Coordinates of C-alpha atoms and ligand atoms in Angstrom, one line a residue:
Chain A
M136 CA 26.3 30.1 48.5
R137 CA 24.0 30.5 45.6
V138 CA 26.8 31.6 43.4
D139 CA 28.7 28.5 44.4
M140 CA 25.8 26.4 43.3
F141 CA 25.8 27.9 39.8
E142 CA 29.5 27.2 39.7
N143 CA 28.7 23.6 40.5
I144 CA 26.2 23.5 37.7
W145 CA 28.8 25.0 35.4
S146 CA 31.1 22.2 36.2
Y147 CA 28.4 19.8 35.0
R148 CA 28.0 21.8 31.7
E149 CA 28.9 18.9 29.5
L150 CA 26.1 16.9 31.0
F151 CA 23.7 19.7 30.2
I152 CA 25.0 20.1 26.7
R153 CA 24.8 16.4 26.0
G154 CA 21.2 16.6 27.5
I155 CA 20.3 19.4 25.0
W156 CA 21.6 17.2 22.1
V157 CA 19.6 14.2 23.3
T158 CA 16.5 16.3 23.7
L159 CA 16.9 17.8 20.2
A160 CA 17.7 14.4 18.7
L161 CA 14.7 12.7 20.4
T162 CA 12.5 15.6 19.2
A163 CA 13.8 15.5 15.6
V164 CA 13.5 11.8 15.2
G165 CA 10.1 11.7 16.9
Y166 CA 8.8 14.7 14.8
I167 CA 10.1 13.6 11.4
G168 CA 8.9 10.0 12.0
G169 CA 5.7 11.3 13.5
F170 CA 5.1 13.5 10.5
I171 CA 5.6 10.8 7.9
L172 CA 3.5 8.3 9.9
G173 CA 0.9 11.0 10.6
L174 CA 0.6 11.7 6.9
F175 CA -0.4 8.1 6.3
V176 CA -2.7 7.9 9.3
G177 CA -4.3 11.2 8.4
L178 CA -4.9 10.1 4.8
G179 CA -6.3 6.9 6.3
K180 CA -8.8 8.8 8.3
L181 CA -10.0 10.4 5.1
S182 CA -10.4 7.0 3.4
K183 CA -13.9 5.7 2.4
R184 CA -12.6 2.2 2.8
K185 CA -13.5 0.9 6.3
W186 CA -10.5 -1.4 6.6
I187 CA -8.3 1.7 6.2
Y188 CA -10.4 4.2 8.1
Y189 CA -11.0 2.2 11.3
P190 CA -7.4 1.2 12.0
A191 CA -6.4 4.9 11.5
K192 CA -9.2 6.1 13.7
Y193 CA -8.4 3.6 16.5
Y194 CA -4.7 4.5 16.3
V195 CA -5.5 8.2 16.8
D196 CA -8.0 7.5 19.5
F197 CA -5.5 5.4 21.4
F198 CA -2.5 7.6 21.2
R199 CA -4.4 10.8 21.9
G200 CA -6.6 9.2 24.6
T201 CA -3.8 7.8 26.8
P202 CA -0.9 9.6 28.6
L203 CA 2.4 9.8 26.8
L204 CA 4.1 8.8 30.0
V205 CA 2.1 5.5 30.0
Q206 CA 2.9 5.0 26.3
I207 CA 6.7 5.5 26.9
L208 CA 6.6 2.9 29.8
L209 CA 4.6 0.5 27.7
I210 CA 6.9 0.7 24.8
H211 CA 10.2 0.6 26.8
T212 CA 9.3 -2.0 29.4
A213 CA 6.8 -4.2 27.5
L214 CA 6.6 -3.8 23.8
I215 CA 10.2 -3.6 22.8
P216 CA 11.5 -6.3 25.2
S217 CA 8.8 -8.7 24.0
L218 CA 9.5 -8.0 20.3
F219 CA 13.3 -8.1 20.6
G220 CA 14.0 -10.1 23.7
H221 CA 15.9 -7.2 25.4
S222 CA 15.8 -3.4 25.7
L223 CA 17.2 -1.4 22.8
G224 CA 18.1 1.5 25.0
F225 CA 16.3 4.7 26.0
F226 CA 16.9 6.4 22.7
V227 CA 15.0 3.8 20.6
S228 CA 12.2 3.4 23.0
G229 CA 11.9 7.2 23.6
S230 CA 12.0 8.2 20.0
V231 CA 9.6 5.5 19.0
A232 CA 7.1 6.6 21.7
L233 CA 7.4 10.2 20.7
M234 CA 7.0 9.3 17.1
L235 CA 3.9 7.2 17.6
N236 CA 2.4 9.8 19.8
S237 CA 3.1 12.8 17.6
A238 CA 1.9 10.8 14.6
A239 CA -1.6 10.7 16.1
Y240 CA -1.6 14.5 16.7
N241 CA -0.1 15.2 13.3
A242 CA -2.7 12.9 11.6
E243 CA -5.5 15.1 12.9
I244 CA -3.7 18.2 11.7
I245 CA -3.1 16.7 8.3
R246 CA -6.7 15.5 8.0
A247 CA -8.1 18.9 9.0
G248 CA -5.7 20.6 6.6
I249 CA -6.7 18.4 3.7
Q250 CA -10.4 18.8 4.5
S251 CA -10.0 22.6 4.6
I252 CA -9.2 22.7 0.9
D253 CA -12.1 23.5 -1.3
K254 CA -13.9 20.5 -2.8
G255 CA -13.7 22.1 -6.2
Q256 CA -9.9 21.6 -6.3
M257 CA -10.2 17.9 -6.2
E258 CA -13.1 18.0 -8.7
A259 CA -11.2 20.1 -11.1
A260 CA -8.2 17.8 -10.9
R261 CA -10.3 14.7 -11.3
S262 CA -12.2 16.3 -14.2
L263 CA -8.8 16.7 -16.0
G264 CA -8.4 12.9 -15.7
M265 CA -6.0 12.8 -12.8
P266 CA -6.4 9.7 -10.6
H267 CA -7.2 10.4 -7.0
N268 CA -3.6 9.9 -5.7
T269 CA -2.1 12.1 -8.3
A270 CA -4.6 14.8 -7.5
M271 CA -3.8 14.5 -3.8
K272 CA -0.1 14.7 -4.4
L273 CA 0.0 17.5 -6.9
I274 CA -3.0 19.6 -6.1
I275 CA -4.4 19.0 -2.6
L276 CA -1.4 18.4 -0.4
P277 CA 0.8 21.3 -1.6
Q278 CA -2.1 23.7 -0.7
A279 CA -3.0 21.9 2.5
F280 CA 0.6 21.9 3.8
R281 CA 0.5 25.7 3.9
R282 CA -2.5 25.7 6.2
M283 CA -0.9 23.0 8.3
I284 CA 2.3 25.0 9.1
P285 CA 1.0 26.8 12.2
P286 CA -0.5 23.8 13.9
L287 CA 2.4 21.6 12.9
G288 CA 4.7 24.3 14.4
N289 CA 2.8 24.2 17.7
E290 CA 3.1 20.4 17.6
L291 CA 6.8 20.6 17.2
I292 CA 7.2 22.8 20.3
A293 CA 4.8 20.6 22.3
L294 CA 6.9 17.6 21.4
L295 CA 10.1 19.3 22.4
K296 CA 8.6 19.8 25.9
D297 CA 7.0 16.4 26.0
S298 CA 10.3 14.8 25.2
S299 CA 11.3 15.5 28.8
L300 CA 9.0 12.6 29.8
V301 CA 11.6 10.1 28.6
T302 CA 13.6 10.9 31.7
V303 CA 11.5 8.2 33.4
I304 CA 13.3 5.5 31.3
A305 CA 16.7 7.0 32.3
A306 CA 17.2 8.9 29.1
S307 CA 20.1 11.3 29.4
D308 CA 18.2 14.2 28.1
L309 CA 18.1 17.8 29.3
L310 CA 15.8 17.2 32.3
Y311 CA 18.0 14.2 33.3
A312 CA 21.0 16.5 33.6
G313 CA 19.2 18.7 36.0
K314 CA 18.1 15.7 38.0
V315 CA 21.7 14.4 38.3
V316 CA 22.9 17.7 39.7
A317 CA 19.9 18.0 42.0
G318 CA 20.6 14.6 43.3
A319 CA 24.4 15.2 43.7
Y320 CA 23.9 18.4 45.8
S321 CA 20.4 17.9 47.2
R322 CA 19.6 21.4 45.9
F323 CA 16.5 21.8 43.7
W324 CA 16.0 25.5 42.8
E325 CA 19.2 26.1 40.8
P326 CA 19.4 22.8 38.8
Y327 CA 15.7 22.8 37.8
L328 CA 15.7 26.5 37.1
T329 CA 18.6 26.0 34.8
V330 CA 16.8 23.2 33.0
A331 CA 13.7 25.4 32.7
I332 CA 15.7 28.3 31.3
L333 CA 17.4 26.0 28.8
Y334 CA 14.0 24.6 27.6
L335 CA 12.7 28.2 27.4
I336 CA 15.7 29.1 25.1
L337 CA 15.1 26.1 22.9
T338 CA 11.3 26.8 22.6
F339 CA 12.1 30.4 21.9
I340 CA 14.5 29.6 19.1
F341 CA 12.0 27.0 17.6
G342 CA 9.3 29.6 17.8
K343 CA 11.3 32.1 15.9
I344 CA 12.1 29.6 13.2
I345 CA 8.5 28.6 12.9
N346 CA 7.4 32.2 12.7
M347 CA 9.8 32.7 9.8
I348 CA 8.5 29.7 8.0
E349 CA 4.9 30.8 8.6
K350 CA 5.6 34.3 7.2
R351 CA 7.3 32.8 4.2
F352 CA 4.3 30.7 3.4
S353 CA 1.4 32.9 4.4
N354 CA -1.3 34.7 2.5
S355 CA 0.1 34.7 -1.1
Y356 CA 1.4 32.0 -3.4
V357 CA 3.2 34.6 -5.5
P358 CA 6.9 34.1 -4.7
S359 CA 8.2 37.2 -2.9
S360 CA 5.9 39.7 -4.8
R361 CA 8.2 42.6 -4.0
K362 CA 11.1 41.2 -5.8
S363 CA 9.1 40.5 -8.9
I364 CA 7.9 44.1 -9.1
S365 CA 11.4 45.4 -9.0
S366 CA 12.7 42.9 -11.5
D367 CA 9.8 43.9 -13.8
R368 CA 11.0 47.5 -13.6
R369 CA 14.5 46.5 -14.4
S370 CA 13.4 44.5 -17.4
R371 CA 11.2 47.3 -18.6
T372 CA 14.2 49.7 -18.7
G373 CA 16.8 47.2 -19.7
G374 CA 15.0 45.3 -22.3
D375 CA 13.3 41.9 -22.0
K376 CA 15.6 39.3 -20.4
R377 CA 13.4 36.4 -21.5
Chain B
M248 CA -21.9 11.2 -29.4
I249 CA -23.4 11.2 -25.9
S250 CA -26.4 9.2 -25.2
V251 CA -28.2 9.7 -21.9
R252 CA -30.7 7.0 -21.2
N253 CA -33.2 7.0 -18.4
L254 CA -30.7 8.8 -16.1
H255 CA -31.7 8.9 -12.5
K256 CA -29.7 10.4 -9.7
S257 CA -30.6 10.4 -6.0
F258 CA -28.8 12.0 -3.0
G259 CA -30.0 9.7 -0.3
D260 CA -33.8 10.2 -0.3
L261 CA -33.6 13.2 -2.6
H262 CA -34.5 12.2 -6.1
V263 CA -32.7 14.9 -8.1
L264 CA -32.8 13.5 -11.7
R265 CA -35.9 11.5 -12.6
G266 CA -35.2 9.7 -15.8
I267 CA -33.6 11.9 -18.5
D268 CA -33.2 10.7 -22.1
Y269 CA -31.3 12.7 -24.5
E270 CA -28.9 12.3 -27.5
I271 CA -26.2 14.8 -28.0
K272 CA -24.7 14.8 -31.5
E273 CA -21.1 15.7 -32.5
K274 CA -20.4 19.5 -32.8
E275 CA -23.7 20.4 -31.2
V276 CA -23.9 23.2 -28.7
I277 CA -26.5 22.2 -26.0
C278 CA -27.7 24.8 -23.6
V279 CA -29.3 23.6 -20.4
I280 CA -31.6 26.0 -18.6
G281 CA -34.1 25.7 -15.7
P282 CA -34.8 27.0 -12.3
S283 CA -32.4 26.8 -9.4
G284 CA -32.3 23.3 -7.9
S285 CA -33.8 21.7 -11.0
G286 CA -30.7 19.4 -11.4
K287 CA -28.8 21.1 -14.1
S288 CA -25.4 20.8 -12.4
T289 CA -26.1 17.3 -11.4
F290 CA -27.0 16.4 -15.0
L291 CA -23.7 17.9 -16.2
R292 CA -21.7 16.3 -13.4
C293 CA -23.1 12.8 -14.2
M294 CA -21.6 13.1 -17.7
N295 CA -18.1 12.9 -16.3
L296 CA -19.0 10.9 -13.3
L297 CA -18.3 13.6 -10.8
E298 CA -21.5 12.3 -9.4
D299 CA -22.1 8.5 -9.6
I300 CA -25.1 7.5 -11.5
T301 CA -28.0 6.0 -9.5
K302 CA -29.8 4.4 -12.4
G303 CA -29.7 4.4 -16.2
E304 CA -26.7 5.0 -18.4
V305 CA -24.5 7.6 -20.1
V306 CA -22.8 6.4 -23.2
I307 CA -20.0 8.5 -24.7
D308 CA -18.7 7.4 -28.1
G309 CA -20.1 3.9 -27.6
V310 CA -18.5 3.5 -24.1
K311 CA -20.9 3.2 -21.2
I312 CA -19.2 5.4 -18.7
N313 CA -21.0 4.1 -15.6
D314 CA -19.9 0.5 -16.3
P315 CA -17.7 -0.8 -13.4
K316 CA -15.2 -2.0 -16.1
T317 CA -14.8 1.5 -17.6
N318 CA -11.8 3.5 -16.4
I319 CA -13.2 6.7 -15.1
N320 CA -10.0 8.6 -15.7
D321 CA -9.9 7.6 -19.3
I322 CA -13.4 9.0 -19.8
R323 CA -12.6 12.3 -18.0
R324 CA -9.7 12.9 -20.2
E325 CA -12.1 13.2 -23.1
V326 CA -14.6 15.4 -21.3
G327 CA -13.4 18.8 -20.3
M328 CA -15.2 20.7 -17.5
V329 CA -15.4 24.3 -16.7
F330 CA -16.8 25.3 -13.2
Q331 CA -18.7 28.3 -12.0
Q332 CA -15.9 28.9 -9.4
F333 CA -13.1 28.4 -11.9
N334 CA -11.2 26.1 -9.5
L335 CA -7.8 27.1 -10.8
F336 CA -4.9 25.6 -8.8
P337 CA -3.8 28.6 -6.7
H338 CA -0.3 27.3 -6.0
M339 CA 0.6 27.0 -9.7
R340 CA 1.4 29.6 -12.3
V341 CA -1.1 29.9 -15.1
L342 CA 1.3 27.9 -17.4
D343 CA 1.6 25.0 -14.9
N344 CA -2.2 25.0 -14.4
I345 CA -2.5 24.3 -18.0
T346 CA 0.4 21.8 -18.5
V347 CA 0.1 19.8 -15.3
S348 CA -2.5 17.4 -16.7
P349 CA -1.0 16.9 -20.2
I350 CA 2.4 16.2 -18.7
Q351 CA 1.1 13.9 -15.9
I352 CA -1.7 12.2 -17.7
R353 CA -1.1 12.4 -21.4
K354 CA 2.6 11.9 -20.8
M355 CA 3.4 14.8 -23.0
N356 CA 6.9 16.2 -22.6
K357 CA 7.3 19.5 -20.9
K358 CA 8.4 21.5 -23.9
E359 CA 5.5 20.2 -26.0
A360 CA 3.0 20.9 -23.2
E361 CA 4.3 24.4 -22.7
E362 CA 4.0 25.2 -26.4
L363 CA 0.5 23.9 -26.4
A364 CA -0.2 26.0 -23.3
H365 CA 1.1 29.2 -25.0
Q366 CA -1.1 28.4 -28.0
L367 CA -4.1 28.0 -25.9
L368 CA -3.4 31.2 -23.9
K369 CA -3.1 33.1 -27.1
K370 CA -6.5 31.6 -28.1
V371 CA -8.2 32.9 -24.9
G372 CA -6.4 36.2 -25.2
L373 CA -4.0 35.8 -22.2
S374 CA -0.6 35.4 -23.8
D375 CA 1.0 37.8 -21.3
K376 CA -0.3 35.9 -18.2
A377 CA 1.6 32.6 -18.5
N378 CA 3.8 33.3 -15.5
A379 CA 1.1 34.9 -13.3
Y380 CA -0.5 33.2 -10.4
P381 CA -4.3 32.8 -10.3
E382 CA -4.6 35.3 -7.5
Q383 CA -3.1 38.0 -9.8
L384 CA -5.9 37.5 -12.3
S385 CA -9.5 38.9 -12.6
G386 CA -12.4 36.6 -12.5
G387 CA -12.8 36.7 -16.3
Q388 CA -9.2 36.0 -16.8
M389 CA -9.3 33.1 -14.4
Q390 CA -12.2 31.6 -16.2
R391 CA -10.5 31.9 -19.5
V392 CA -7.4 30.1 -18.1
A393 CA -9.8 27.4 -16.8
I394 CA -11.1 27.0 -20.3
A395 CA -7.6 26.8 -21.7
R396 CA -6.7 24.2 -19.0
A397 CA -9.6 22.0 -20.0
L398 CA -8.7 22.3 -23.7
A399 CA -5.1 21.3 -23.0
M400 CA -6.4 17.7 -22.6
K401 CA -7.8 17.9 -26.1
P402 CA -11.2 16.8 -25.0
K403 CA -13.9 15.7 -27.4
I404 CA -16.6 17.4 -25.3
M405 CA -16.7 20.4 -23.1
L406 CA -19.0 20.8 -20.2
F407 CA -19.7 24.3 -18.8
D408 CA -21.5 24.7 -15.5
E409 CA -22.7 28.4 -15.3
P410 CA -19.3 29.6 -16.4
T411 CA -20.2 33.3 -16.1
S412 CA -22.4 33.3 -13.0
A413 CA -19.6 34.2 -10.6
L414 CA -18.3 37.0 -12.8
D415 CA -18.7 40.7 -12.6
P416 CA -21.0 41.9 -15.5
E417 CA -18.2 43.6 -17.4
M418 CA -16.3 40.3 -17.5
V419 CA -19.1 38.1 -18.8
K420 CA -18.5 39.0 -22.4
E421 CA -14.8 38.1 -22.6
V422 CA -15.7 34.6 -21.4
L423 CA -18.7 34.2 -23.6
D424 CA -16.6 35.3 -26.6
V425 CA -14.1 32.5 -26.0
M426 CA -17.0 30.0 -25.7
K427 CA -18.5 31.3 -29.0
Q428 CA -15.2 30.9 -30.7
L429 CA -15.0 27.3 -29.5
A430 CA -18.5 26.6 -30.7
V431 CA -17.7 28.1 -34.1
E432 CA -14.6 25.8 -34.3
G433 CA -17.0 22.8 -33.9
M434 CA -16.5 21.8 -30.3
T435 CA -19.2 19.7 -28.8
M436 CA -20.5 21.6 -25.8
V437 CA -23.0 21.3 -23.1
V438 CA -23.5 24.6 -21.3
V439 CA -25.6 25.2 -18.2
T440 CA -26.3 28.9 -18.3
H441 CA -28.4 31.8 -17.3
E442 CA -27.2 33.7 -20.3
M443 CA -30.2 33.5 -22.5
G444 CA -28.5 35.7 -25.1
F445 CA -25.8 33.1 -25.4
A446 CA -28.3 30.3 -25.6
K447 CA -30.3 32.1 -28.3
E448 CA -27.2 33.0 -30.4
M449 CA -25.0 29.9 -30.1
G450 CA -27.3 27.1 -28.9
D451 CA -28.2 24.4 -31.4
R452 CA -30.6 22.9 -28.9
V453 CA -32.0 24.2 -25.7
L454 CA -33.0 21.9 -22.9
F455 CA -35.4 23.0 -20.2
L456 CA -35.0 21.1 -17.0
D457 CA -37.4 21.3 -14.0
Q458 CA -37.4 19.1 -10.9
G459 CA -35.1 16.6 -12.5
I460 CA -37.2 16.1 -15.6
L461 CA -36.4 17.2 -19.1
I462 CA -39.6 19.2 -19.7
E463 CA -39.0 20.6 -23.1
E464 CA -36.3 20.5 -25.8
G465 CA -35.9 22.3 -29.1
S466 CA -34.1 24.9 -31.1
P467 CA -33.6 28.2 -29.4
S468 CA -36.3 29.9 -31.5
E469 CA -38.8 27.2 -30.6
I470 CA -38.0 27.3 -26.9
F471 CA -37.7 31.0 -26.5
S472 CA -40.4 32.3 -28.9
N473 CA -42.8 29.5 -28.7
P474 CA -42.5 27.4 -25.5
K475 CA -45.2 24.7 -25.4
N476 CA -45.0 23.6 -21.8
E477 CA -46.7 25.7 -19.0
R478 CA -43.7 25.4 -16.7
T479 CA -41.3 26.7 -19.4
K480 CA -43.6 29.6 -20.0
A481 CA -43.7 30.3 -16.3
F482 CA -39.9 30.2 -16.1
F483 CA -39.5 32.7 -18.9
S484 CA -42.1 35.0 -17.5
K485 CA -40.1 35.1 -14.3
I486 CA -36.7 35.8 -15.8
L487 CA -37.4 37.8 -18.9
Ligands
ATP640 N1 -23.9 16.5 -3.1 C1 -25.2 16.7 -2.9 N2 -25.8 16.1 -1.8 C2 -27.1 16.3 -1.5 N3 -27.9 17.0 -2.3 C3 -27.4 17.6 -3.4 C4 -26.0 17.5 -3.7 N4 -25.8 18.2 -4.9 C5 -27.0 18.7 -5.2 N5 -27.9 18.4 -4.4 C6 -29.3 18.8 -4.4 O1 -29.8 18.4 -5.7 C7 -30.7 19.3 -6.2 C8 -30.2 19.7 -7.6 O2 -29.0 20.4 -7.5 P1 -28.2 21.0 -8.7 O3 -27.0 21.6 -8.2 O4 -28.1 20.0 -9.8 O5 -29.2 22.1 -9.2 P2 -29.0 23.3 -10.3 O6 -30.1 23.1 -11.3 O7 -27.6 23.2 -10.8 O8 -29.2 24.6 -9.5 P3 -28.5 26.0 -9.6 O9 -29.1 26.7 -10.7 O10 -28.8 26.6 -8.3 O11 -27.1 25.7 -9.8 C9 -30.8 20.5 -5.2 O12 -31.9 20.3 -4.4 C10 -29.5 20.3 -4.4 O13 -29.7 20.7 -3.1
MG641 MG1 -25.9 24.4 -10.6

């Protein structure tokens, strides 16, 4: 009986595969957009100018202080129809909602990352005559990004999971595939367990990739110190290559 | 070259500099000494507007730096600064630490800037460290790179804020030697220091600051052998 059910699920595999792609696409668009927007909002929260600071602050407060589910419904059923006169489909609404939401979380990560860089770095850059924005771009952000990698990685995995909320606006994502099968057979264990396992595999893969990136950018700025030692040795025996 | 006129600086209610007047001439080496918290760093930082000036003025080469019309970045290009904590950029090689500003700000081309950097590294005795990262250097080496980095902007004046205070004793000399060489070459320098030996040997004038007031000023021999003010005497009796 149970084996039969998994066979039924297998016959829906294309729906699940499509669901995985939709989930990944929503996550990717939401995350990349959320990162870029979050960078500006995060910088805004560091601004001394009130007319920049307060909009950034209220933005973060709103999107962190209200449920994502509510934001998705507001954007899909109210905001977009009133801006464009009609719905633009679940993908636009869903990715916009995920983007706006993750921007608020990323903004806080980016702000904290920038603030964690020693004040002396900005002072040294300014004392060399760099304007504030140049110093931010060349000196502060490259250092801050390294420290942001772990929390930004967590944010990516959180967003991947949260993207399942767009099912409420009939998005054909991974969770939706499970829902369809559950509805078709009135069975709940197998379809939703399948969905859970597929999410688990996705978050596991993302976790591995993030771990690799973290390792690559942790503790030392010296690019792969091991390699440079061995190439030193080679150049010592084989003459100076430079 | 630098005129400081009635310079006041407050942090909120804390009145740190209370009316400092002083003229620094070209090629002079000015050493600033005084107890901790007397405002030495603040005095130095006002000269390149790392702190905004509460009252009074600082004029460099006829340009009032704390005039709203003055471009701060233009001023800072002419005033090099060396910090107690080095503040090298850890994500850049030594070479890039030195060239980043000439390339970005002076619009020097890369090749020219790197030639300049190699010259400066030779001058501070670190020719072999161009491709190293700051974390691979000792404190003394980092501070010498920081000096080279400041010199790469070809400043007219160099400010040093306790450049050797964060160093292990055996590294102090290598940094002081670089500074001496600069002084001999005629760089105008303002040096906040606890190295009385350096002040005695290289200082043209020594300024004693206490509680935000310039208490006493004179040649090293006047200040060290024959201080007039009671507070200066008390300070020396504590440290010597
Ligand atoms: N950014 C700031 N905000 C508030 N107070 C400050 C700030 N910078 C300095 N101060 C205060 O101003 C006073 C003078 O500080 P300053 O750093 O100029 O002293 P200093 O003579 O350089 O001392 P030290 O020898 O310890 O370096 C101190 O009481 C200090 O706490
Ligand atoms: Mg100080």
